[in-house]
Amino acid sequence: MGSLDSLHHVSGWAAHDASGQVSPIGYTVRETGPNDVLIKVLFCGICHTDLHQLRNDYGASKYPMVAGHEVTGLVAEVGKDVKGFKDGDRVGVGCLVGSCHGCKPCKQDMEQYCPKRIWTYNDVSPDGRPTYGGFANFMIVDQSFVLKIPDNLPLDAAAPLLCAGITVYSPMKHFGMTEPGKRCGVIGLGGVGHMGVKFAKAFGLHVTVISTSPSKENEARLVLGADAFLLSTDEKQMQAAAQSLDYIIDTVPSPHPLDPYLALLDMNGKLIILGVVPSPLQFVTANIILGRRLIAGSFIGSIKETSEMLNFCVEKNVSCLIETIQADYLNKSMKRLEKNDVRYRFVVDIGKAFESKPQAS
Ligand SMILES: *[C@@H]1O[C@H](CO)[C@@H](O)[C@H](O)[C@H]1NC(C)=O
Ligand SMILES: *[C@@H]1O[C@H](CO)[C@@H](O)[C@H](O)[C@H]1NC(C)=O
Ligand SMILES: [Zn+2]
Ligand SMILES: [Zn+2]
């Protein structure tokens, strides 16, 4: 391997405890195996899940933790059996870096539902090492979990597509939410919700943003292109909108009542839940029975679908609205993310942090 050996000594930012504060860390990744792609990381989005994992909100965090699962960069080295990628290719990595390849979901190209899925970080690689994410200058990933980023997509704005984007694109395809003219509501204008508005518009749907905050209306209409806005705290507006939607994309990650939203759905309407809520949600069963409504969930999307989504984004000129930050702003960005104070995704310019420094040798 010669000079490339140094690329396996990685520099990143890790949390060392549940404070979630990150500080520099160095570690070694495995040598490039036959199916491995070594990636020089240039950009990494910050997802709400990162915040929860860094702070051990799910109770399963292992430290040190190098978070980040919305990663884009360039191929630095490929293993001898890697066919689809070569040095310098623009690539991305999302939430997963492994699966069993043998179970029913894997065989149906839905490896995100594989019980043996390997998370991009806070998990264990087949070689026994911890998995570390994109808040670092290099990652090594099995070729089956690496995505080509089309030339026309900027690497910074493409990064959040790999979690926030696919989280909403996959259920829209699966549940048939692609018929122009159908009416779609979106609850929660965060990273995932804003992509919901963009994809729904790209599929030709009539989009209503539903929010508790009147201040979101201008933004929803003028910046994101929503067709309508519904203030969920205004009972009159909510009543007037009864049975006016075919679909609702619910991205709210905290406890909230479902009944007021179910009432907005027309007959056969679908409420798709994408936010991981830490406690059980309740609803009145008559609200789904009388109207044959459906409540469903969905989890990210497969590599195959993600690849399809990236091409769709080129075709329809869809990308994420991002705020690019430098690595020394990581702690502060987490604080702001906690308050939803970002339009709509932070993306860390990882490449820049290493520009001025010569690579370790
Ligand atoms: C693509 O989208 C960007 C921003 O969302 C916009 O500035 C640009 O004009 C669009 N390009 C085309 C060809 O529609
Ligand atoms: C984040 O905060 C910790 C604790 O205050 C500090 O040690 C660390 O350098 C900060 N990290 C960054 C990237 O600024
Ligand atoms: Zn995520
Ligand atoms: Zn499997």
PDB file of C-alpha atoms in Angstrom, residues 79-325:
ATOM      1  CA  GLY A  79     -10.059  -2.599  -2.982  1.00  0.00           C
ATOM      2  CA  LYS A  80      -9.238  -5.072  -5.745  1.00  0.00           C
ATOM      3  CA  ASP A  81     -12.806  -6.364  -6.139  1.00  0.00           C
ATOM      4  CA  VAL A  82     -14.411  -2.939  -6.267  1.00  0.00           C
ATOM      5  CA  LYS A  83     -16.030  -2.484  -9.670  1.00  0.00           C
ATOM      6  CA  GLY A  84     -18.239   0.576  -9.553  1.00  0.00           C
ATOM      7  CA  PHE A  85     -15.851   3.158  -8.095  1.00  0.00           C
ATOM      8  CA  LYS A  86     -12.416   4.556  -8.861  1.00  0.00           C
ATOM      9  CA  ASP A  87     -10.096   7.124  -7.288  1.00  0.00           C
ATOM     10  CA  GLY A  88     -11.523  10.633  -7.344  1.00  0.00           C
ATOM     11  CA  ASP A  89     -15.188   9.614  -7.824  1.00  0.00           C
ATOM     12  CA  ARG A  90     -17.756  11.767  -6.022  1.00  0.00           C
ATOM     13  CA  VAL A  91     -19.458   9.527  -3.482  1.00  0.00           C
ATOM     14  CA  GLY A  92     -21.681   9.490  -0.409  1.00  0.00           C
ATOM     15  CA  VAL A  93     -22.498   7.357   2.622  1.00  0.00           C
ATOM     16  CA  GLY A  94     -25.747   7.388   4.586  1.00  0.00           C
ATOM     17  CA  CYS A  95     -27.001   5.769   7.795  1.00  0.00           C
ATOM     18  CA  LEU A  96     -25.797   2.209   7.156  1.00  0.00           C
ATOM     19  CA  VAL A  97     -22.472   0.586   6.246  1.00  0.00           C
ATOM     20  CA  GLY A  98     -23.404  -3.097   6.367  1.00  0.00           C
ATOM     21  CA  SER A  99     -26.123  -5.767   6.324  1.00  0.00           C
ATOM     22  CA  CYS A 100     -26.250  -9.578   6.171  1.00  0.00           C
ATOM     23  CA  HIS A 101     -26.978  -9.821   2.401  1.00  0.00           C
ATOM     24  CA  GLY A 102     -28.902 -13.065   3.051  1.00  0.00           C
ATOM     25  CA  CYS A 103     -32.174 -12.259   4.831  1.00  0.00           C
ATOM     26  CA  LYS A 104     -35.526 -11.493   3.209  1.00  0.00           C
ATOM     27  CA  PRO A 105     -35.212  -7.671   3.349  1.00  0.00           C
ATOM     28  CA  CYS A 106     -31.621  -7.867   2.017  1.00  0.00           C
ATOM     29  CA  LYS A 107     -32.648 -10.152  -0.853  1.00  0.00           C
ATOM     30  CA  GLN A 108     -35.414  -7.703  -1.778  1.00  0.00           C
ATOM     31  CA  ASP A 109     -33.017  -4.725  -1.844  1.00  0.00           C
ATOM     32  CA  MET A 110     -34.468  -3.369   1.381  1.00  0.00           C
ATOM     33  CA  GLU A 111     -31.395  -3.832   3.527  1.00  0.00           C
ATOM     34  CA  GLN A 112     -32.462  -0.973   5.799  1.00  0.00           C
ATOM     35  CA  TYR A 113     -34.856  -3.495   7.361  1.00  0.00           C
ATOM     36  CA  CYS A 114     -32.143  -6.167   7.809  1.00  0.00           C
ATOM     37  CA  PRO A 115     -32.009  -7.230  11.476  1.00  0.00           C
ATOM     38  CA  LYS A 116     -28.192  -7.339  11.184  1.00  0.00           C
ATOM     39  CA  ARG A 117     -27.803  -3.882   9.667  1.00  0.00           C
ATOM     40  CA  ILE A 118     -24.596  -2.091  10.691  1.00  0.00           C
ATOM     41  CA  TRP A 119     -24.984   1.571  11.578  1.00  0.00           C
ATOM     42  CA  THR A 120     -22.513   4.060  10.184  1.00  0.00           C
ATOM     43  CA  TYR A 121     -21.391   4.890  13.720  1.00  0.00           C
ATOM     44  CA  ASN A 122     -21.961   3.653  17.268  1.00  0.00           C
ATOM     45  CA  ASP A 123     -21.875   0.085  15.950  1.00  0.00           C
ATOM     46  CA  VAL A 124     -19.285  -2.630  15.312  1.00  0.00           C
ATOM     47  CA  SER A 125     -17.675  -3.499  11.950  1.00  0.00           C
ATOM     48  CA  PRO A 126     -17.282  -7.150  10.924  1.00  0.00           C
ATOM     49  CA  ASP A 127     -13.569  -6.714  11.771  1.00  0.00           C
ATOM     50  CA  GLY A 128     -14.493  -5.980  15.399  1.00  0.00           C
ATOM     51  CA  ARG A 129     -13.632  -2.277  15.321  1.00  0.00           C
ATOM     52  CA  PRO A 130     -16.175   0.355  16.281  1.00  0.00           C
ATOM     53  CA  THR A 131     -17.806   2.139  13.354  1.00  0.00           C
ATOM     54  CA  TYR A 132     -17.010   5.831  13.119  1.00  0.00           C
ATOM     55  CA  GLY A 133     -18.979   8.334  11.039  1.00  0.00           C
ATOM     56  CA  GLY A 134     -18.377  11.375   8.892  1.00  0.00           C
ATOM     57  CA  PHE A 135     -17.072  13.908  11.401  1.00  0.00           C
ATOM     58  CA  ALA A 136     -13.599  12.807  10.294  1.00  0.00           C
ATOM     59  CA  ASN A 137     -11.284  13.200   7.312  1.00  0.00           C
ATOM     60  CA  PHE A 138     -11.554   9.581   6.083  1.00  0.00           C
ATOM     61  CA  MET A 139     -14.014   6.684   6.217  1.00  0.00           C
ATOM     62  CA  ILE A 140     -13.691   3.141   4.960  1.00  0.00           C
ATOM     63  CA  VAL A 141     -16.912   1.544   3.731  1.00  0.00           C
ATOM     64  CA  ASP A 142     -17.997  -1.658   1.974  1.00  0.00           C
ATOM     65  CA  GLN A 143     -18.719  -0.845  -1.680  1.00  0.00           C
ATOM     66  CA  SER A 144     -22.356  -1.990  -1.377  1.00  0.00           C
ATOM     67  CA  PHE A 145     -23.036   0.961   0.931  1.00  0.00           C
ATOM     68  CA  VAL A 146     -21.305   3.641  -1.129  1.00  0.00           C
ATOM     69  CA  LEU A 147     -23.355   5.863  -3.449  1.00  0.00           C
ATOM     70  CA  LYS A 148     -22.264   7.730  -6.565  1.00  0.00           C
ATOM     71  CA  ILE A 149     -23.177  11.400  -6.305  1.00  0.00           C
ATOM     72  CA  PRO A 150     -24.208  12.687  -9.770  1.00  0.00           C
ATOM     73  CA  ASP A 151     -21.977  15.447 -11.191  1.00  0.00           C
ATOM     74  CA  ASN A 152     -24.765  18.024 -11.180  1.00  0.00           C
ATOM     75  CA  LEU A 153     -25.400  17.756  -7.450  1.00  0.00           C
ATOM     76  CA  PRO A 154     -23.188  19.929  -5.227  1.00  0.00           C
ATOM     77  CA  LEU A 155     -21.466  17.761  -2.606  1.00  0.00           C
ATOM     78  CA  ASP A 156     -22.443  20.041   0.299  1.00  0.00           C
ATOM     79  CA  ALA A 157     -26.197  20.263  -0.413  1.00  0.00           C
ATOM     80  CA  ALA A 158     -26.292  16.592  -1.446  1.00  0.00           C
ATOM     81  CA  ALA A 159     -25.057  15.337   1.944  1.00  0.00           C
ATOM     82  CA  PRO A 160     -28.397  15.650   3.802  1.00  0.00           C
ATOM     83  CA  LEU A 161     -30.181  13.799   0.995  1.00  0.00           C
ATOM     84  CA  LEU A 162     -28.512  10.638   2.324  1.00  0.00           C
ATOM     85  CA  CYS A 163     -30.608  10.629   5.510  1.00  0.00           C
ATOM     86  CA  ALA A 164     -33.174  13.463   5.585  1.00  0.00           C
ATOM     87  CA  GLY A 165     -33.877  13.168   1.850  1.00  0.00           C
ATOM     88  CA  ILE A 166     -34.240   9.420   1.541  1.00  0.00           C
ATOM     89  CA  THR A 167     -36.275   9.229   4.773  1.00  0.00           C
ATOM     90  CA  VAL A 168     -39.074  11.066   3.013  1.00  0.00           C
ATOM     91  CA  TYR A 169     -38.486   9.996  -0.619  1.00  0.00           C
ATOM     92  CA  SER A 170     -38.747   6.262   0.145  1.00  0.00           C
ATOM     93  CA  PRO A 171     -42.236   6.330   1.761  1.00  0.00           C
ATOM     94  CA  MET A 172     -43.509   8.731  -0.903  1.00  0.00           C
ATOM     95  CA  LYS A 173     -42.576   6.198  -3.568  1.00  0.00           C
ATOM     96  CA  HIS A 174     -43.712   3.166  -1.579  1.00  0.00           C
ATOM     97  CA  PHE A 175     -47.124   4.593  -0.620  1.00  0.00           C
ATOM     98  CA  GLY A 176     -47.822   5.950  -4.094  1.00  0.00           C
ATOM     99  CA  MET A 177     -47.635   9.608  -3.141  1.00  0.00           C
ATOM    100  CA  THR A 178     -46.482  10.569  -6.593  1.00  0.00           C
ATOM    101  CA  GLU A 179     -49.690  11.252  -8.495  1.00  0.00           C
ATOM    102  CA  PRO A 180     -49.781  14.911  -9.589  1.00  0.00           C
ATOM    103  CA  GLY A 181     -52.647  16.906  -8.108  1.00  0.00           C
ATOM    104  CA  LYS A 182     -53.042  14.787  -4.963  1.00  0.00           C
ATOM    105  CA  ARG A 183     -53.048  16.785  -1.743  1.00  0.00           C
ATOM    106  CA  CYS A 184     -50.241  16.324   0.752  1.00  0.00           C
ATOM    107  CA  GLY A 185     -49.760  17.841   4.203  1.00  0.00           C
ATOM    108  CA  VAL A 186     -46.381  18.098   5.922  1.00  0.00           C
ATOM    109  CA  ILE A 187     -46.106  18.425   9.717  1.00  0.00           C
ATOM    110  CA  GLY A 188     -42.821  19.696  11.151  1.00  0.00           C
ATOM    111  CA  LEU A 189     -40.512  21.877   9.066  1.00  0.00           C
ATOM    112  CA  GLY A 190     -37.154  20.449  10.091  1.00  0.00           C
ATOM    113  CA  GLY A 191     -34.526  18.714   7.961  1.00  0.00           C
ATOM    114  CA  VAL A 192     -36.884  15.887   6.952  1.00  0.00           C
ATOM    115  CA  GLY A 193     -40.029  18.049   6.722  1.00  0.00           C
ATOM    116  CA  HIS A 194     -38.487  20.598   4.368  1.00  0.00           C
ATOM    117  CA  MET A 195     -37.383  17.760   2.075  1.00  0.00           C
ATOM    118  CA  GLY A 196     -40.976  16.463   2.257  1.00  0.00           C
ATOM    119  CA  VAL A 197     -42.225  19.775   0.873  1.00  0.00           C
ATOM    120  CA  LYS A 198     -39.590  19.769  -1.863  1.00  0.00           C
ATOM    121  CA  PHE A 199     -40.167  16.184  -2.991  1.00  0.00           C
ATOM    122  CA  ALA A 200     -43.962  16.568  -2.819  1.00  0.00           C
ATOM    123  CA  LYS A 201     -43.702  19.629  -5.085  1.00  0.00           C
ATOM    124  CA  ALA A 202     -41.350  17.761  -7.405  1.00  0.00           C
ATOM    125  CA  PHE A 203     -43.927  14.955  -7.722  1.00  0.00           C
ATOM    126  CA  GLY A 204     -46.574  17.545  -8.612  1.00  0.00           C
ATOM    127  CA  LEU A 205     -48.586  17.333  -5.395  1.00  0.00           C
ATOM    128  CA  HIS A 206     -50.534  20.182  -3.822  1.00  0.00           C
ATOM    129  CA  VAL A 207     -48.612  20.823  -0.601  1.00  0.00           C
ATOM    130  CA  THR A 208     -49.937  22.187   2.698  1.00  0.00           C
ATOM    131  CA  VAL A 209     -47.489  22.906   5.509  1.00  0.00           C
ATOM    132  CA  ILE A 210     -49.133  22.325   8.897  1.00  0.00           C
ATOM    133  CA  SER A 211     -47.483  24.120  11.795  1.00  0.00           C
ATOM    134  CA  THR A 212     -48.072  25.405  15.318  1.00  0.00           C
ATOM    135  CA  SER A 213     -46.123  28.536  14.507  1.00  0.00           C
ATOM    136  CA  PRO A 214     -47.645  31.308  12.312  1.00  0.00           C
ATOM    137  CA  SER A 215     -44.137  32.625  11.669  1.00  0.00           C
ATOM    138  CA  LYS A 216     -43.465  29.607   9.404  1.00  0.00           C
ATOM    139  CA  GLU A 217     -46.052  30.642   6.804  1.00  0.00           C
ATOM    140  CA  ASN A 218     -43.980  33.029   4.710  1.00  0.00           C
ATOM    141  CA  GLU A 219     -41.018  30.707   4.695  1.00  0.00           C
ATOM    142  CA  ALA A 220     -43.178  27.710   3.767  1.00  0.00           C
ATOM    143  CA  ARG A 221     -44.826  29.498   0.865  1.00  0.00           C
ATOM    144  CA  LEU A 222     -42.073  31.748  -0.463  1.00  0.00           C
ATOM    145  CA  VAL A 223     -38.907  29.768   0.181  1.00  0.00           C
ATOM    146  CA  LEU A 224     -40.096  26.162   0.023  1.00  0.00           C
ATOM    147  CA  GLY A 225     -42.902  26.687  -2.483  1.00  0.00           C
ATOM    148  CA  ALA A 226     -45.777  25.257  -0.409  1.00  0.00           C
ATOM    149  CA  ASP A 227     -49.246  25.886  -1.891  1.00  0.00           C
ATOM    150  CA  ALA A 228     -51.038  26.342   1.428  1.00  0.00           C
ATOM    151  CA  PHE A 229     -50.420  26.790   5.137  1.00  0.00           C
ATOM    152  CA  LEU A 230     -52.497  25.520   8.029  1.00  0.00           C
ATOM    153  CA  LEU A 231     -52.078  26.772  11.587  1.00  0.00           C
ATOM    154  CA  SER A 232     -52.758  23.698  13.715  1.00  0.00           C
ATOM    155  CA  THR A 233     -53.534  25.747  16.837  1.00  0.00           C
ATOM    156  CA  ASP A 234     -56.398  27.529  15.012  1.00  0.00           C
ATOM    157  CA  GLU A 235     -59.454  25.303  15.433  1.00  0.00           C
ATOM    158  CA  LYS A 236     -61.474  27.152  12.810  1.00  0.00           C
ATOM    159  CA  GLN A 237     -58.790  26.634  10.164  1.00  0.00           C
ATOM    160  CA  MET A 238     -58.443  22.985  11.141  1.00  0.00           C
ATOM    161  CA  GLN A 239     -62.208  22.394  10.913  1.00  0.00           C
ATOM    162  CA  ALA A 240     -62.416  24.106   7.551  1.00  0.00           C
ATOM    163  CA  ALA A 241     -59.655  21.788   6.316  1.00  0.00           C
ATOM    164  CA  ALA A 242     -61.388  18.571   7.455  1.00  0.00           C
ATOM    165  CA  GLN A 243     -60.988  15.732   4.912  1.00  0.00           C
ATOM    166  CA  SER A 244     -59.008  17.962   2.573  1.00  0.00           C
ATOM    167  CA  LEU A 245     -55.801  15.907   2.310  1.00  0.00           C
ATOM    168  CA  ASP A 246     -54.845  12.615   0.685  1.00  0.00           C
ATOM    169  CA  TYR A 247     -51.580  12.225   2.608  1.00  0.00           C
ATOM    170  CA  ILE A 248     -49.841  13.623   5.644  1.00  0.00           C
ATOM    171  CA  ILE A 249     -46.110  13.326   6.236  1.00  0.00           C
ATOM    172  CA  ASP A 250     -45.602  13.569  10.015  1.00  0.00           C
ATOM    173  CA  THR A 251     -41.984  14.312  10.922  1.00  0.00           C
ATOM    174  CA  VAL A 252     -42.564  15.464  14.523  1.00  0.00           C
ATOM    175  CA  PRO A 253     -40.117  13.625  16.834  1.00  0.00           C
ATOM    176  CA  SER A 254     -41.929  14.395  20.097  1.00  0.00           C
ATOM    177  CA  PRO A 255     -45.288  13.302  21.593  1.00  0.00           C
ATOM    178  CA  HIS A 256     -48.269  14.864  19.778  1.00  0.00           C
ATOM    179  CA  PRO A 257     -51.965  14.000  19.362  1.00  0.00           C
ATOM    180  CA  LEU A 258     -52.820  12.261  16.070  1.00  0.00           C
ATOM    181  CA  ASP A 259     -56.591  12.820  16.010  1.00  0.00           C
ATOM    182  CA  PRO A 260     -56.547  16.448  14.833  1.00  0.00           C
ATOM    183  CA  TYR A 261     -54.384  15.363  11.869  1.00  0.00           C
ATOM    184  CA  LEU A 262     -56.393  12.219  11.068  1.00  0.00           C
ATOM    185  CA  ALA A 263     -59.440  14.494  10.757  1.00  0.00           C
ATOM    186  CA  LEU A 264     -57.672  16.307   7.901  1.00  0.00           C
ATOM    187  CA  LEU A 265     -57.446  13.122   5.837  1.00  0.00           C
ATOM    188  CA  ASP A 266     -59.967  12.314   3.141  1.00  0.00           C
ATOM    189  CA  MET A 267     -61.325   8.768   2.671  1.00  0.00           C
ATOM    190  CA  ASN A 268     -58.392   6.338   2.126  1.00  0.00           C
ATOM    191  CA  GLY A 269     -56.006   9.015   3.356  1.00  0.00           C
ATOM    192  CA  LYS A 270     -52.586   8.027   4.662  1.00  0.00           C
ATOM    193  CA  LEU A 271     -50.674   9.409   7.627  1.00  0.00           C
ATOM    194  CA  ILE A 272     -46.996   8.503   7.348  1.00  0.00           C
ATOM    195  CA  ILE A 273     -45.007   8.752  10.572  1.00  0.00           C
ATOM    196  CA  LEU A 274     -41.283   9.457  10.154  1.00  0.00           C
ATOM    197  CA  GLY A 275     -40.311  10.972  13.512  1.00  0.00           C
ATOM    198  CA  VAL A 276     -39.007   8.629  16.202  1.00  0.00           C
ATOM    199  CA  VAL A 277     -41.126   9.521  19.231  1.00  0.00           C
ATOM    200  CA  PRO A 278     -39.750   8.287  22.568  1.00  0.00           C
ATOM    201  CA  SER A 279     -43.178   7.497  24.087  1.00  0.00           C
ATOM    202  CA  PRO A 280     -46.334   5.787  22.705  1.00  0.00           C
ATOM    203  CA  LEU A 281     -48.726   7.850  20.563  1.00  0.00           C
ATOM    204  CA  GLN A 282     -52.491   7.503  20.906  1.00  0.00           C
ATOM    205  CA  PHE A 283     -55.432   7.941  18.566  1.00  0.00           C
ATOM    206  CA  VAL A 284     -59.175   7.249  18.492  1.00  0.00           C
ATOM    207  CA  THR A 285     -59.713   4.158  16.355  1.00  0.00           C
ATOM    208  CA  ALA A 286     -62.953   5.525  14.843  1.00  0.00           C
ATOM    209  CA  ASN A 287     -60.769   8.171  13.219  1.00  0.00           C
ATOM    210  CA  ILE A 288     -59.132   5.554  11.028  1.00  0.00           C
ATOM    211  CA  ILE A 289     -62.084   3.148  10.699  1.00  0.00           C
ATOM    212  CA  LEU A 290     -64.598   5.735   9.477  1.00  0.00           C
ATOM    213  CA  GLY A 291     -62.742   6.730   6.335  1.00  0.00           C
ATOM    214  CA  ARG A 292     -60.528   3.658   5.868  1.00  0.00           C
ATOM    215  CA  ARG A 293     -57.521   5.746   6.750  1.00  0.00           C
ATOM    216  CA  LEU A 294     -54.074   4.333   7.223  1.00  0.00           C
ATOM    217  CA  ILE A 295     -51.301   5.126   9.669  1.00  0.00           C
ATOM    218  CA  ALA A 296     -47.890   3.826   8.602  1.00  0.00           C
ATOM    219  CA  GLY A 297     -44.211   4.223   9.328  1.00  0.00           C
ATOM    220  CA  SER A 298     -41.056   4.019   7.234  1.00  0.00           C
ATOM    221  CA  PHE A 299     -37.314   3.971   7.884  1.00  0.00           C
ATOM    222  CA  ILE A 300     -34.761   5.682   5.599  1.00  0.00           C
ATOM    223  CA  GLY A 301     -34.507   3.818   2.273  1.00  0.00           C
ATOM    224  CA  SER A 302     -32.343   1.262   0.486  1.00  0.00           C
ATOM    225  CA  ILE A 303     -29.142   1.985  -1.387  1.00  0.00           C
ATOM    226  CA  LYS A 304     -31.021   1.250  -4.612  1.00  0.00           C
ATOM    227  CA  GLU A 305     -33.736   3.780  -3.778  1.00  0.00           C
ATOM    228  CA  THR A 306     -31.182   6.334  -2.596  1.00  0.00           C
ATOM    229  CA  SER A 307     -29.415   6.076  -5.905  1.00  0.00           C
ATOM    230  CA  GLU A 308     -32.727   6.535  -7.733  1.00  0.00           C
ATOM    231  CA  MET A 309     -33.500   9.545  -5.508  1.00  0.00           C
ATOM    232  CA  LEU A 310     -30.164  11.197  -6.335  1.00  0.00           C
ATOM    233  CA  ASN A 311     -30.978  10.974 -10.041  1.00  0.00           C
ATOM    234  CA  PHE A 312     -34.492  12.298  -9.397  1.00  0.00           C
ATOM    235  CA  CYS A 313     -32.910  15.272  -7.603  1.00  0.00           C
ATOM    236  CA  VAL A 314     -30.827  16.056 -10.687  1.00  0.00           C
ATOM    237  CA  GLU A 315     -33.814  15.679 -13.010  1.00  0.00           C
ATOM    238  CA  LYS A 316     -36.105  17.868 -10.856  1.00  0.00           C
ATOM    239  CA  ASN A 317     -33.454  20.259  -9.516  1.00  0.00           C
ATOM    240  CA  VAL A 318     -34.154  19.308  -5.897  1.00  0.00           C
ATOM    241  CA  SER A 319     -31.603  19.932  -3.198  1.00  0.00           C
ATOM    242  CA  CYS A 320     -31.448  20.628   0.530  1.00  0.00           C
ATOM    243  CA  LEU A 321     -31.376  24.093   2.017  1.00  0.00           C
ATOM    244  CA  ILE A 322     -28.261  24.091   4.136  1.00  0.00           C
ATOM    245  CA  GLU A 323     -26.162  26.240   6.419  1.00  0.00           C
ATOM    246  CA  THR A 324     -22.530  25.325   5.906  1.00  0.00           C
ATOM    247  CA  ILE A 325     -20.401  25.494   9.054  1.00  0.00           C
TER     248      ILE A 325
END
